[in-house]
Amino acid sequence: DAKTTQPNSMESNEEEPVHLPCNHSTISGTDYIHWYRQLPSQGPEYVIHGLTSNVNNRMASLAIAEDRKSSTLILHRATLRDAAVYYCILTSQGGSEKLVFGKGTKLTVNP
Amino acid sequence: NAGVMQNPRHLVRRRGQEARLRCSPMKGHSHVYWYRQLPEEGLKFMVYLQKENIIDESGMPKERFSAEFPKEGPSILRIQQVVRGDSAAYFCASSPSLSFYNSPLHFGNGTRLTVT
């Protein structure tokens, strides 16, 4: 599976938008981009995923670059509850049949 | 709808004892994954099972660890003769089909194993 690169940490203020970047320059045409997050003392939680087009759901938006070599998870209005480690993961049909977690981005939300 | 249920939430074992961790997947899910998270480290894949079959155990330590997912009942991760280095959070996830690459994995809140 192709690898992803994320900043180790980011900070945001409550009520402000947050843009979490992910680089995946070796992504292949059939790779899906997934985002999960892990709140303290909890299991990972699915956030969003996409293939080529931008995606929106109740939790977040996923903006995918035209060349697909990078993507951005957008939290439109950060809350204290959004403080977590965010993981950007690639999956593909016919690839490894498991999610491979990297180190992710630790998001701190300031009140 | 109940999510992925793991029990116990906390488990304390003395060195040399056995630890049994249970995972009940979401209703209708027949694929189970186990992950381990050591303190201050990332999530590491351990094993992937379907009902009565181990599909991928490439992340399982060669000794003392085993996993099963019987036709009836929860998936069990078993650690024999535990050592202090086994202290970690163990997470289970489930999915309804092989197409997890295009659908979410649902995780439980983990079992925190402490070996004294």
GROMACS .gro file of C-alpha atoms in nm:
model
  227
    1ASP     CA    1   0.000   0.000   0.000
    2ALA     CA    2   0.119   0.352  -0.080
    3LYS     CA    3   0.243   0.561   0.210
    4THR     CA    4   0.117   0.891   0.348
    5THR     CA    5   0.294   1.183   0.514
    6GLN     CA    6   0.127   1.403   0.774
    7PRO     CA    7   0.254   1.673   1.009
    8ASN     CA    8   0.315   1.543   1.360
    9SER     CA    9   0.097   1.804   1.524
   10MET     CA   10  -0.128   2.101   1.459
   11GLU     CA   11  -0.310   2.354   1.672
   12SER     CA   12  -0.638   2.527   1.623
   13ASN     CA   13  -0.873   2.753   1.811
   14GLU     CA   14  -1.225   2.655   1.898
   15GLU     CA   15  -1.490   2.758   1.645
   16GLU     CA   16  -1.230   2.807   1.370
   17PRO     CA   17  -1.184   2.587   1.061
   18VAL     CA   18  -0.901   2.333   1.059
   19HIS     CA   19  -0.723   2.204   0.750
   20LEU     CA   20  -0.529   1.884   0.807
   21PRO     CA   21  -0.296   1.800   0.516
   22CYS     CA   22  -0.185   1.461   0.391
   23ASN     CA   23   0.069   1.389   0.116
   24HIS     CA   24   0.048   1.065  -0.078
   25SER     CA   25   0.268   1.120  -0.383
   26THR     CA   26   0.287   0.749  -0.472
   27ILE     CA   27  -0.090   0.698  -0.474
   28SER     CA   28  -0.220   0.471  -0.748
   29GLY     CA   29  -0.536   0.514  -0.949
   30THR     CA   30  -0.733   0.261  -0.745
   31ASP     CA   31  -0.628   0.382  -0.399
   32TYR     CA   32  -0.897   0.524  -0.172
   33ILE     CA   33  -0.809   0.796   0.079
   34HIS     CA   34  -0.947   0.734   0.426
   35TRP     CA   35  -0.938   0.947   0.739
   36TYR     CA   36  -0.981   0.812   1.087
   37ARG     CA   37  -0.935   0.983   1.420
   38GLN     CA   38  -0.862   0.858   1.766
   39LEU     CA   39  -0.982   1.052   2.067
   40PRO     CA   40  -0.798   1.000   2.396
   41SER     CA   41  -0.867   0.660   2.552
   42GLN     CA   42  -1.095   0.554   2.267
   43GLY     CA   43  -1.075   0.337   1.960
   44PRO     CA   44  -1.025   0.486   1.615
   45GLU     CA   45  -1.330   0.641   1.457
   46TYR     CA   46  -1.401   0.663   1.086
   47VAL     CA   47  -1.425   1.020   0.959
   48ILE     CA   48  -1.449   1.020   0.581
   49HIS     CA   49  -1.311   0.862   0.266
   50GLY     CA   50  -1.295   0.935  -0.105
   51LEU     CA   51  -1.141   0.835  -0.435
   52THR     CA   52  -1.123   1.132  -0.672
   53SER     CA   53  -1.397   1.382  -0.597
   54ASN     CA   54  -1.429   1.600  -0.290
   55VAL     CA   55  -1.655   1.451  -0.024
   56ASN     CA   56  -1.869   1.599   0.250
   57ASN     CA   57  -2.038   1.440   0.546
   58ARG     CA   58  -2.171   1.553   0.880
   59MET     CA   59  -1.828   1.532   1.041
   60ALA     CA   60  -1.595   1.684   0.785
   61SER     CA   61  -1.504   1.752   0.425
   62LEU     CA   62  -1.233   1.585   0.221
   63ALA     CA   63  -1.064   1.790  -0.047
   64ILE     CA   64  -0.860   1.583  -0.293
   65ALA     CA   65  -0.602   1.748  -0.518
   66GLU     CA   66  -0.656   1.714  -0.890
   67ASP     CA   67  -0.344   1.496  -0.927
   68ARG     CA   68  -0.447   1.304  -0.613
   69LYS     CA   69  -0.100   1.335  -0.466
   70SER     CA   70  -0.237   1.516  -0.164
   71SER     CA   71  -0.559   1.566   0.026
   72THR     CA   72  -0.692   1.784   0.306
   73LEU     CA   73  -0.934   1.699   0.580
   74ILE     CA   74  -1.141   2.003   0.669
   75LEU     CA   75  -1.317   2.046   1.001
   76HIS     CA   76  -1.538   2.346   0.943
   77ARG     CA   77  -1.568   2.460   1.304
   78ALA     CA   78  -1.335   2.292   1.549
   79THR     CA   79  -1.468   2.204   1.891
   80LEU     CA   80  -1.280   2.082   2.196
   81ARG     CA   81  -1.419   1.737   2.119
   82ASP     CA   82  -1.226   1.734   1.792
   83ALA     CA   83  -0.893   1.714   1.975
   84ALA     CA   84  -0.757   1.382   1.859
   85VAL     CA   85  -0.495   1.209   1.647
   86TYR     CA   86  -0.602   1.213   1.282
   87TYR     CA   87  -0.484   0.940   1.049
   88CYS     CA   88  -0.475   0.956   0.670
   89ILE     CA   89  -0.465   0.604   0.522
   90LEU     CA   90  -0.472   0.465   0.169
   91THR     CA   91  -0.648   0.143   0.078
   92SER     CA   92  -0.693  -0.038  -0.248
   93GLN     CA   93  -0.887  -0.327  -0.383
   94GLY     CA   94  -0.650  -0.615  -0.423
   95GLY     CA   95  -0.400  -0.457  -0.190
   96SER     CA   96  -0.327  -0.531   0.172
   97GLU     CA   97  -0.652  -0.639   0.339
   98LYS     CA   98  -0.605  -0.419   0.641
   99LEU     CA   99  -0.572  -0.057   0.748
  100VAL     CA  100  -0.211   0.041   0.812
  101PHE     CA  101  -0.190   0.329   1.057
  102GLY     CA  102   0.098   0.575   1.054
  103LYS     CA  103   0.172   0.824   1.329
  104GLY     CA  104  -0.100   1.068   1.228
  105THR     CA  105  -0.142   1.433   1.321
  106LYS     CA  106  -0.217   1.523   1.679
  107LEU     CA  107  -0.468   1.807   1.674
  108THR     CA  108  -0.488   2.036   1.974
  109VAL     CA  109  -0.792   2.264   1.999
  110ASN     CA  110  -0.754   2.570   2.217
  111PRO     CA  111  -1.061   2.715   2.391
  112ASN     CA  112  -2.757  -0.054   1.689
  113ALA     CA  113  -2.478  -0.176   1.911
  114GLY     CA  114  -2.130  -0.100   1.793
  115VAL     CA  115  -1.828  -0.323   1.828
  116MET     CA  116  -1.822  -0.446   2.186
  117GLN     CA  117  -1.501  -0.536   2.359
  118ASN     CA  118  -1.467  -0.678   2.707
  119PRO     CA  119  -1.331  -0.643   2.952
  120ARG     CA  120  -1.243  -0.274   2.922
  121HIS     CA  121  -0.958  -0.318   3.167
  122LEU     CA  122  -0.774  -0.638   3.248
  123VAL     CA  123  -0.496  -0.686   3.500
  124ARG     CA  124  -0.285  -1.000   3.488
  125ARG     CA  125   0.027  -1.111   3.667
  126ARG     CA  126   0.327  -1.225   3.468
  127GLY     CA  127   0.278  -1.582   3.353
  128GLN     CA  128  -0.102  -1.575   3.356
  129GLU     CA  129  -0.328  -1.596   3.054
  130ALA     CA  130  -0.527  -1.306   2.912
  131ARG     CA  131  -0.844  -1.352   2.708
  132LEU     CA  132  -0.984  -1.054   2.523
  133ARG     CA  133  -1.326  -1.069   2.364
  134CYS     CA  134  -1.471  -0.885   2.070
  135SER     CA  135  -1.830  -0.895   1.950
  136PRO     CA  136  -1.849  -0.740   1.603
  137MET     CA  137  -2.135  -0.528   1.483
  138LYS     CA  138  -2.445  -0.721   1.384
  139GLY     CA  139  -2.406  -0.869   1.040
  140HIS     CA  140  -2.028  -0.821   1.029
  141SER     CA  141  -1.828  -1.132   0.954
  142HIS     CA  142  -1.479  -0.979   0.935
  143VAL     CA  143  -1.277  -0.897   1.246
  144TYR     CA  144  -0.943  -0.724   1.286
  145TRP     CA  145  -0.726  -0.695   1.598
  146TYR     CA  146  -0.481  -0.411   1.659
  147ARG     CA  147  -0.243  -0.339   1.943
  148GLN     CA  148  -0.136   0.001   2.068
  149LEU     CA  149   0.160   0.015   2.301
  150PRO     CA  150   0.183   0.317   2.533
  151GLU     CA  151   0.266   0.634   2.339
  152GLU     CA  152   0.288   0.440   2.011
  153GLY     CA  153   0.074   0.390   1.704
  154LEU     CA  154  -0.176   0.121   1.618
  155LYS     CA  155  -0.022  -0.199   1.488
  156PHE     CA  156  -0.218  -0.459   1.296
  157MET     CA  157  -0.213  -0.804   1.451
  158VAL     CA  158  -0.459  -1.037   1.279
  159TYR     CA  159  -0.755  -1.045   1.040
  160LEU     CA  160  -1.019  -1.314   1.071
  161GLN     CA  161  -1.338  -1.418   0.905
  162LYS     CA  162  -1.579  -1.663   1.063
  163GLU     CA  163  -1.377  -1.978   1.145
  164ASN     CA  164  -1.080  -1.864   0.935
  165ILE     CA  165  -0.761  -1.671   0.995
  166ILE     CA  166  -0.696  -1.468   0.682
  167ASP     CA  167  -0.387  -1.267   0.777
  168GLU     CA  168  -0.187  -1.311   1.095
  169SER     CA  169   0.124  -1.135   0.975
  170GLY     CA  170   0.121  -0.899   1.274
  171MET     CA  171   0.086  -1.162   1.543
  172PRO     CA  172   0.388  -1.241   1.759
  173LYS     CA  173   0.508  -1.591   1.679
  174GLU     CA  174   0.463  -1.725   2.031
  175ARG     CA  175   0.203  -1.698   2.306
  176PHE     CA  176  -0.056  -1.512   2.095
  177SER     CA  177  -0.352  -1.672   1.921
  178ALA     CA  178  -0.685  -1.556   1.784
  179GLU     CA  179  -1.008  -1.719   1.682
  180PHE     CA  180  -1.346  -1.618   1.546
  181PRO     CA  181  -1.581  -1.913   1.584
  182LYS     CA  182  -1.903  -1.966   1.393
  183GLU     CA  183  -2.096  -1.865   1.702
  184GLY     CA  184  -1.983  -1.619   1.963
  185PRO     CA  185  -1.725  -1.344   1.988
  186SER     CA  186  -1.376  -1.330   1.851
  187ILE     CA  187  -1.113  -1.410   2.113
  188LEU     CA  188  -0.755  -1.285   2.133
  189ARG     CA  189  -0.562  -1.506   2.371
  190ILE     CA  190  -0.225  -1.425   2.522
  191GLN     CA  191  -0.057  -1.702   2.715
  192GLN     CA  192   0.209  -1.650   2.983
  193VAL     CA  193   0.182  -1.273   2.968
  194VAL     CA  194   0.489  -1.056   3.017
  195ARG     CA  195   0.514  -0.686   3.107
  196GLY     CA  196   0.577  -0.598   2.744
  197ASP     CA  197   0.226  -0.720   2.658
  198SER     CA  198   0.077  -0.425   2.850
  199ALA     CA  199  -0.109  -0.228   2.586
  200ALA     CA  200  -0.449  -0.134   2.452
  201TYR     CA  201  -0.596  -0.397   2.222
  202PHE     CA  202  -0.855  -0.282   1.971
  203CYS     CA  203  -1.093  -0.485   1.766
  204ALA     CA  204  -1.260  -0.368   1.446
  205SER     CA  205  -1.523  -0.523   1.224
  206SER     CA  206  -1.654  -0.485   0.873
  207PRO     CA  207  -1.938  -0.649   0.684
  208SER     CA  208  -1.743  -0.758   0.381
  209LEU     CA  209  -1.416  -0.771   0.196
  210SER     CA  210  -1.478  -0.430   0.048
  211PHE     CA  211  -1.349  -0.247   0.353
  212TYR     CA  212  -1.119  -0.059   0.118
  213ASN     CA  213  -1.427   0.137   0.017
  214SER     CA  214  -1.621   0.135   0.343
  215PRO     CA  215  -1.553   0.214   0.708
  216LEU     CA  216  -1.401  -0.016   0.965
  217HIS     CA  217  -1.586   0.006   1.295
  218PHE     CA  218  -1.367  -0.006   1.604
  219GLY     CA  219  -1.442  -0.092   1.963
  220ASN     CA  220  -1.311   0.109   2.255
  221GLY     CA  221  -1.047  -0.146   2.336
  222THR     CA  222  -0.925  -0.360   2.622
  223ARG     CA  223  -0.646  -0.213   2.827
  224LEU     CA  224  -0.422  -0.493   2.949
  225THR     CA  225  -0.187  -0.428   3.238
  226VAL     CA  226   0.064  -0.695   3.333
  227THR     CA  227   0.205  -0.663   3.683
   0.00000   0.00000   0.00000
